[in-house]
Each structure stands twice: as C-alpha cells, then as structure tokens.
Amino acid sequence: MEKLSVVLLNYNGRAHLETFLPSVVAHSQPHTVYLVDNGSTDDSLQWVKANFPSVKTIAFSQNHGFCGGYNKALPLIESEYVVLLNTDVEVTKGWIHAPLQLLEQNRTIKALQPKILDYKKKDTFEYAGAAGGYIDWMGYPFCRGRIFETLEKDNGQYNTNTPIFWASGSCLFVHRKTYLKLGGLDEDFFAHMEEIDLCWRIWNAGFQVSVATESIVFHLGGGTLDKSKPKKTYLNFRNGLSLLIKNETIGHLLWKFPLRLALDWVAVFKFSVQSGPQHGLAILHAHLSTFWYMRRTWAKRSKKSQSLPNIPIYRGFITWQYFVKGRKVFANLNRKNLS
C-alpha cells in the first residue's frame, strides 16, 4: 500500500488549478496526486489530463459538495495517509516530509496540518489554520497566529510542533482508515468547521491532532464563501452550535448551549450594525435551523464524548480575552488555561 496520497477536490476550478497545481505536482513526488472532480461543467478536468498526465483523476457526474466529495473519493484511494488539499494552496519544497515523519513517529496522531501562511501576504498567517487551531470553553475557534480577525505576522513565534485541537481543512493530513471509521466529514455542515468537527471526533476516539511547523504552505483562502455573504454568517453560527451538540459532554452541554445561544443574541445586534440586518437575520435563521434539526444532530453524538484533560481546549472565554481584555494575539493568552 502506498504511504501517502495528495487529494485535491475540484469544482469548476481551472483558474486555481493553473496557478497552484504546478507547485503541488513539482513538490509532492514520489507521492501520487489525485484530482477528484466534483461534476465540473468547465474544462478543468480535461485541462489537467492534458497538462499533468501524472495526476490521477476521479470524476463524479454531479457535485457532492466539499464534504461529500471527499467522503466518496477516499474509499477509492489506497494509501495509509491522505492530504486533503484545497486547490488554492501553493506548497513548498519538502512540504510532505516533516508531517509524514511526525505521523510515522507518533502513531496516536491521526490528523495534522503544516504552518499555513497567506498567499497574498507571505509573511502573515492565513485565517483558516495559521499555526494550529483551538477552541475555547464555548466552542469558538481560533488559532496560533489568528484570533477572530487579527492575523499575526510569522516571526517564528509558533515554530513548535504541539498537540492542537483542530487542523485546517485547507491542508489536512489524515490517517485514511481513521477518517473512514469515524464517518469522514459531516455533510450536513456543508462548509465551515467540518474539519473542527472531525478533529473533535478524533480526540474523542482517543487519538491526537498536531501541527508540523517545519512544513509551510500558502493559502489564498476565501474561495468557498465570501465573508460578506449572509450565508457564511449562517453557516458559522449554525455549525458552531452543531459542534457542541455532537461532541460536548452532557454535563458541559447543559450550561454551554444556553449560554452560547445568549452570546449569539448579542452577536445579532453586533452583526446587524456592522454588517447589515441580513447578517443578524442569518444568525436567527441559524438558531431556527439548529432546533429544527436537533434530533438529527443529536443522533450523531459520539458515544465517547468526554472531557479528557489532555485535549487542548482553551479553558477560558476567548471573546472576553479578545474584546474586553484586548488580548488579540495567541502569545498573550493565559497559558494556564491551555490544557
């Protein structure tokens, strides 16, 4: 069995492929690169076949979405590890070596990410992952190098390989059989936080998630949904609640869920003023959808949902730290709260 494969999911993405696929092919040898085409209606699949014949292709007749596309493709690929790589990522020489070495050295690590920097500002961390993801007590995600909208410059301050709560879906190294055993990415999430949900399930299953900062990639980002769109607001708030319902322990969920709803109501006014009333309505829509599908989401709960002391959750409130105390960079957070 092949040790690792690189898997790109494409939907009408010829422009991204022309820009980013050359670096992937050049720097991923001897590992196989797969292009999974999600029912594209442009000529991106034909372009790849003509220009990069070494890239293996899997073509679906319809668009199964981000989560569904990977869920259907990974059973067809025979390698121990796969890298789920966005088509808008530029990789660098040797980008696979350090992550694969770490995975091989510590078999309890089942998911991992490299350091992710901004393609347009290559000295700055990128929003979706940076140097490794965390969540706080309330399930709000943030990263080493990015808290809410504050992005730090990379000065080597996070050049340590450490357990993290979640690894970015833009460049996700994952043990393929573990991915399949845990059910893959939750297709109900559609987009946003689906990798956080997967990583939480990995932790609940008794495994680990980590970061290999020797490996660097550059992510363009923002390709799924523009942050100015109300649908992005809707998905962020709905999926944030689904994360808690699916994975949090009953004891913690009893107080976290109502408190999270109350905080969301504060956000309704904030978003309505700053981004427009349609964004406030999107949050309310997210709440209605959460309750409407509550039974369906609850049925997906892991039987092993637990509050293990070694899971790297920030045991504090990132909103309080950021908006009240003004601690806008990861290094300024109280490390005692990082378990």
CSV table of N, CA, C and O in Angstrom, one decimal, residues 71-142:
chain,number,residue,atom,x,y,z
A,71,ASN,N,-15.7,12.3,1.0
A,71,ASN,CA,-16.2,11.1,1.6
A,71,ASN,C,-16.4,10.0,0.6
A,71,ASN,O,-16.2,8.8,0.8
A,72,LYS,N,-16.8,10.4,-0.7
A,72,LYS,CA,-16.9,9.4,-1.7
A,72,LYS,C,-15.6,9.0,-2.4
A,72,LYS,O,-15.5,7.9,-2.9
A,73,ALA,N,-14.6,9.9,-2.3
A,73,ALA,CA,-13.4,9.7,-3.0
A,73,ALA,C,-12.4,8.8,-2.2
A,73,ALA,O,-11.7,7.9,-2.7
A,74,LEU,N,-12.4,9.1,-0.9
A,74,LEU,CA,-11.3,8.4,-0.1
A,74,LEU,C,-11.4,6.9,0.0
A,74,LEU,O,-10.4,6.2,0.1
A,75,PRO,N,-12.6,6.3,-0.1
A,75,PRO,CA,-12.7,4.8,-0.2
A,75,PRO,C,-12.1,4.3,-1.5
A,75,PRO,O,-11.7,3.1,-1.5
A,76,LEU,N,-11.9,5.1,-2.5
A,76,LEU,CA,-11.4,4.7,-3.8
A,76,LEU,C,-9.9,4.8,-3.9
A,76,LEU,O,-9.3,4.4,-4.9
A,77,ILE,N,-9.3,5.4,-2.8
A,77,ILE,CA,-7.8,5.7,-2.9
A,77,ILE,C,-7.2,4.7,-1.8
A,77,ILE,O,-7.6,4.7,-0.7
A,78,GLU,N,-6.1,4.0,-2.3
A,78,GLU,CA,-5.5,3.1,-1.4
A,78,GLU,C,-4.1,3.6,-1.0
A,78,GLU,O,-3.1,3.4,-1.6
A,79,SER,N,-4.1,4.4,0.1
A,79,SER,CA,-2.9,4.8,0.8
A,79,SER,C,-3.2,4.9,2.3
A,79,SER,O,-4.3,5.1,2.7
A,80,GLU,N,-2.1,4.8,3.1
A,80,GLU,CA,-2.3,4.9,4.5
A,80,GLU,C,-2.7,6.3,5.0
A,80,GLU,O,-3.6,6.4,5.8
A,81,TYR,N,-2.1,7.3,4.4
A,81,TYR,CA,-2.5,8.7,4.7
A,81,TYR,C,-2.9,9.4,3.5
A,81,TYR,O,-2.5,9.1,2.4
A,82,VAL,N,-3.7,10.4,3.7
A,82,VAL,CA,-4.1,11.3,2.6
A,82,VAL,C,-3.9,12.7,3.0
A,82,VAL,O,-4.1,13.0,4.2
A,83,VAL,N,-3.7,13.6,2.1
A,83,VAL,CA,-3.7,15.0,2.3
A,83,VAL,C,-4.9,15.6,1.6
A,83,VAL,O,-4.9,15.6,0.4
A,84,LEU,N,-5.8,16.1,2.4
A,84,LEU,CA,-6.9,16.9,1.7
A,84,LEU,C,-6.4,18.3,1.5
A,84,LEU,O,-6.3,19.1,2.4
A,85,LEU,N,-6.2,18.6,0.2
A,85,LEU,CA,-5.6,19.9,-0.1
A,85,LEU,C,-6.5,20.7,-1.0
A,85,LEU,O,-6.9,20.3,-2.1
A,86,ASN,N,-6.8,21.9,-0.6
A,86,ASN,CA,-7.5,22.9,-1.4
A,86,ASN,C,-6.8,23.2,-2.7
A,86,ASN,O,-5.6,23.2,-2.7
A,87,THR,N,-7.6,23.5,-3.7
A,87,THR,CA,-7.0,23.8,-5.0
A,87,THR,C,-6.3,25.2,-5.0
A,87,THR,O,-5.7,25.6,-6.0
A,88,ASP,N,-6.5,26.0,-3.9
A,88,ASP,CA,-6.0,27.4,-3.9
A,88,ASP,C,-4.8,27.4,-2.9
A,88,ASP,O,-4.6,28.4,-2.2
A,89,VAL,N,-4.0,26.3,-2.8
A,89,VAL,CA,-2.9,26.3,-1.9
A,89,VAL,C,-1.6,26.1,-2.7
A,89,VAL,O,-1.5,25.2,-3.6
A,90,GLU,N,-0.6,26.9,-2.5
A,90,GLU,CA,0.7,26.8,-3.0
A,90,GLU,C,1.6,26.0,-2.0
A,90,GLU,O,1.7,26.5,-0.9
A,91,VAL,N,2.2,24.9,-2.4
A,91,VAL,CA,3.0,24.1,-1.5
A,91,VAL,C,4.5,24.5,-1.8
A,91,VAL,O,4.8,25.1,-2.8
A,92,THR,N,5.3,24.1,-0.9
A,92,THR,CA,6.8,24.4,-1.0
A,92,THR,C,7.6,23.1,-1.0
A,92,THR,O,7.1,22.0,-0.6
A,93,LYS,N,8.8,23.2,-1.4
A,93,LYS,CA,9.7,22.0,-1.5
A,93,LYS,C,9.8,21.3,-0.1
A,93,LYS,O,10.0,22.0,0.9
A,94,GLY,N,9.6,20.0,-0.1
A,94,GLY,CA,9.7,19.2,1.1
A,94,GLY,C,8.5,19.3,2.0
A,94,GLY,O,8.6,18.9,3.2
A,95,TRP,N,7.4,19.9,1.6
A,95,TRP,CA,6.3,20.1,2.4
A,95,TRP,C,5.7,18.9,3.0
A,95,TRP,O,5.0,19.0,4.1
A,96,ILE,N,5.9,17.7,2.4
A,96,ILE,CA,5.3,16.5,2.9
A,96,ILE,C,6.2,15.8,4.0
A,96,ILE,O,5.7,15.1,4.9
A,97,HIS,N,7.5,16.0,3.9
A,97,HIS,CA,8.4,15.2,4.7
A,97,HIS,C,8.2,15.3,6.2
A,97,HIS,O,8.0,14.3,6.9
A,98,ALA,N,8.2,16.5,6.7
A,98,ALA,CA,8.0,16.7,8.2
A,98,ALA,C,6.7,16.2,8.7
A,98,ALA,O,6.7,15.5,9.7
A,99,PRO,N,5.6,16.5,8.1
A,99,PRO,CA,4.3,16.0,8.6
A,99,PRO,C,4.3,14.4,8.6
A,99,PRO,O,3.8,13.8,9.5
A,100,LEU,N,4.7,13.8,7.5
A,100,LEU,CA,4.7,12.4,7.4
A,100,LEU,C,5.6,11.7,8.4
A,100,LEU,O,5.3,10.7,9.0
A,101,GLN,N,6.8,12.4,8.6
A,101,GLN,CA,7.7,11.9,9.6
A,101,GLN,C,7.1,11.9,11.0
A,101,GLN,O,7.2,10.9,11.8
A,102,LEU,N,6.4,13.0,11.3
A,102,LEU,CA,5.7,13.1,12.6
A,102,LEU,C,4.6,12.1,12.8
A,102,LEU,O,4.4,11.4,13.9
A,103,LEU,N,3.8,11.8,11.7
A,103,LEU,CA,2.8,10.8,11.8
A,103,LEU,C,3.3,9.4,12.0
A,103,LEU,O,2.8,8.6,12.7
A,104,GLU,N,4.5,9.2,11.4
A,104,GLU,CA,5.1,7.9,11.5
A,104,GLU,C,5.7,7.7,12.9
A,104,GLU,O,5.7,6.6,13.4
A,105,GLN,N,6.2,8.7,13.4
A,105,GLN,CA,6.9,8.6,14.7
A,105,GLN,C,5.9,8.5,15.9
A,105,GLN,O,6.2,7.8,16.9
A,106,ASN,N,4.7,9.1,15.8
A,106,ASN,CA,3.7,9.1,16.8
A,106,ASN,C,2.4,8.6,16.2
A,106,ASN,O,1.7,9.4,15.6
A,107,ARG,N,2.2,7.3,16.4
A,107,ARG,CA,1.0,6.7,15.7
A,107,ARG,C,-0.3,7.1,16.4
A,107,ARG,O,-1.4,6.7,15.9
A,108,THR,N,-0.3,7.8,17.5
A,108,THR,CA,-1.5,8.3,18.1
A,108,THR,C,-2.0,9.5,17.4
A,108,THR,O,-3.2,9.9,17.5
A,109,ILE,N,-1.2,10.2,16.6
A,109,ILE,CA,-1.6,11.4,15.8
A,109,ILE,C,-2.3,10.9,14.6
A,109,ILE,O,-1.7,10.1,13.7
A,110,LYS,N,-3.5,11.2,14.4
A,110,LYS,CA,-4.3,10.8,13.2
A,110,LYS,C,-4.6,11.9,12.3
A,110,LYS,O,-5.1,11.7,11.2
A,111,ALA,N,-4.4,13.2,12.7
A,111,ALA,CA,-4.6,14.3,11.8
A,111,ALA,C,-3.6,15.4,12.1
A,111,ALA,O,-3.1,15.5,13.3
A,112,LEU,N,-3.2,16.1,11.1
A,112,LEU,CA,-2.1,17.1,11.2
A,112,LEU,C,-2.2,18.1,10.2
A,112,LEU,O,-2.7,17.9,9.1
A,113,GLN,N,-1.6,19.3,10.5
A,113,GLN,CA,-1.5,20.4,9.4
A,113,GLN,C,-0.1,20.9,9.4
A,113,GLN,O,0.6,20.9,10.4
A,114,PRO,N,0.3,21.6,8.3
A,114,PRO,CA,1.5,22.3,8.3
A,114,PRO,C,1.2,23.8,8.8
A,114,PRO,O,0.1,24.1,9.2
A,115,LYS,N,2.3,24.6,8.8
A,115,LYS,CA,2.1,26.0,9.0
A,115,LYS,C,1.4,26.6,7.8
A,115,LYS,O,1.9,26.3,6.6
A,116,ILE,N,0.4,27.4,7.9
A,116,ILE,CA,-0.4,27.9,6.8
A,116,ILE,C,-0.3,29.4,6.8
A,116,ILE,O,-0.7,30.1,7.7
A,117,LEU,N,0.4,30.0,5.7
A,117,LEU,CA,0.6,31.4,5.6
A,117,LEU,C,-0.3,31.9,4.4
A,117,LEU,O,-0.8,31.2,3.6
A,118,ASP,N,-0.5,33.2,4.4
A,118,ASP,CA,-1.3,33.9,3.4
A,118,ASP,C,-0.6,34.0,2.1
A,118,ASP,O,0.5,34.5,2.0
A,119,TYR,N,-1.2,33.5,1.0
A,119,TYR,CA,-0.6,33.5,-0.3
A,119,TYR,C,-0.4,35.0,-0.8
A,119,TYR,O,0.6,35.2,-1.5
A,120,LYS,N,-1.2,35.9,-0.4
A,120,LYS,CA,-1.1,37.3,-0.8
A,120,LYS,C,-0.1,38.1,0.1
A,120,LYS,O,0.4,39.1,-0.4
A,121,LYS,N,0.0,37.7,1.3
A,121,LYS,CA,1.0,38.3,2.3
A,121,LYS,C,1.8,37.2,2.9
A,121,LYS,O,1.4,36.7,4.0
A,122,LYS,N,2.8,36.8,2.3
A,122,LYS,CA,3.5,35.6,2.7
A,122,LYS,C,4.3,35.6,4.0
A,122,LYS,O,4.8,34.6,4.4
A,123,ASP,N,4.3,36.8,4.6
A,123,ASP,CA,4.9,36.8,6.0
A,123,ASP,C,3.8,36.8,7.1
A,123,ASP,O,4.1,37.0,8.2
A,124,THR,N,2.6,36.6,6.7
A,124,THR,CA,1.4,36.6,7.6
A,124,THR,C,0.7,35.3,7.6
A,124,THR,O,0.5,34.7,6.6
A,125,PHE,N,0.2,35.0,8.8
A,125,PHE,CA,-0.6,33.7,9.0
A,125,PHE,C,-1.9,33.9,8.2
A,125,PHE,O,-2.5,35.0,8.1
A,126,GLU,N,-2.4,32.7,7.7
A,126,GLU,CA,-3.6,32.7,7.0
A,126,GLU,C,-4.8,32.3,7.9
A,126,GLU,O,-4.6,31.6,8.9
A,127,TYR,N,-5.9,32.9,7.7
A,127,TYR,CA,-7.1,32.8,8.6
A,127,TYR,C,-7.4,31.3,9.0
A,127,TYR,O,-7.6,31.0,10.1
A,128,ALA,N,-7.5,30.5,7.9
A,128,ALA,CA,-8.0,29.1,8.1
A,128,ALA,C,-6.9,28.2,8.5
A,128,ALA,O,-6.5,27.3,7.8
A,129,GLY,N,-6.4,28.3,9.8
A,129,GLY,CA,-5.5,27.3,10.3
A,129,GLY,C,-4.3,27.9,10.9
A,129,GLY,O,-3.8,27.4,12.0
A,130,ALA,N,-3.6,28.9,10.3
A,130,ALA,CA,-2.4,29.5,10.8
A,130,ALA,C,-1.4,28.5,11.3
A,130,ALA,O,-1.0,27.6,10.5
A,131,ALA,N,-1.1,28.5,12.6
A,131,ALA,CA,-0.1,27.5,13.1
A,131,ALA,C,-0.8,26.5,14.0
A,131,ALA,O,-0.2,26.0,14.9
A,132,GLY,N,-2.1,26.3,13.8
A,132,GLY,CA,-2.8,25.3,14.5
A,132,GLY,C,-4.0,25.8,15.2
A,132,GLY,O,-4.0,26.9,15.8
A,133,GLY,N,-5.1,25.0,15.2
A,133,GLY,CA,-6.4,25.5,15.7
A,133,GLY,C,-6.7,25.1,17.1
A,133,GLY,O,-6.3,24.0,17.6
A,134,TYR,N,-7.5,25.9,17.8
A,134,TYR,CA,-8.0,25.6,19.1
A,134,TYR,C,-9.5,26.0,19.2
A,134,TYR,O,-10.0,26.7,18.3
A,135,ILE,N,-10.2,25.6,20.3
A,135,ILE,CA,-11.5,26.2,20.6
A,135,ILE,C,-11.4,26.6,22.1
A,135,ILE,O,-10.6,26.1,22.8
A,136,ASP,N,-12.3,27.5,22.5
A,136,ASP,CA,-12.4,27.9,23.9
A,136,ASP,C,-13.5,27.1,24.5
A,136,ASP,O,-14.1,26.2,23.9
A,137,TRP,N,-13.9,27.4,25.8
A,137,TRP,CA,-14.9,26.7,26.5
A,137,TRP,C,-16.2,26.7,25.8
A,137,TRP,O,-17.0,25.8,25.9
A,138,MET,N,-16.5,27.8,25.0
A,138,MET,CA,-17.8,27.9,24.4
A,138,MET,C,-17.8,27.3,23.0
A,138,MET,O,-18.8,27.4,22.3
A,139,GLY,N,-16.7,26.8,22.5
A,139,GLY,CA,-16.6,26.2,21.2
A,139,GLY,C,-16.2,27.2,20.1
A,139,GLY,O,-16.3,26.9,18.9
A,140,TYR,N,-15.8,28.4,20.5
A,140,TYR,CA,-15.4,29.4,19.5
A,140,TYR,C,-14.0,29.1,19.0
A,140,TYR,O,-13.0,28.9,19.8
A,141,PRO,N,-13.8,28.9,17.7
A,141,PRO,CA,-12.4,28.6,17.2
A,141,PRO,C,-11.5,29.8,17.0
A,141,PRO,O,-11.9,30.9,16.7
A,142,PHE,N,-10.2,29.5,17.2
A,142,PHE,CA,-9.2,30.5,16.9
A,142,PHE,C,-7.9,29.7,16.7
A,142,PHE,O,-7.9,28.4,16.7
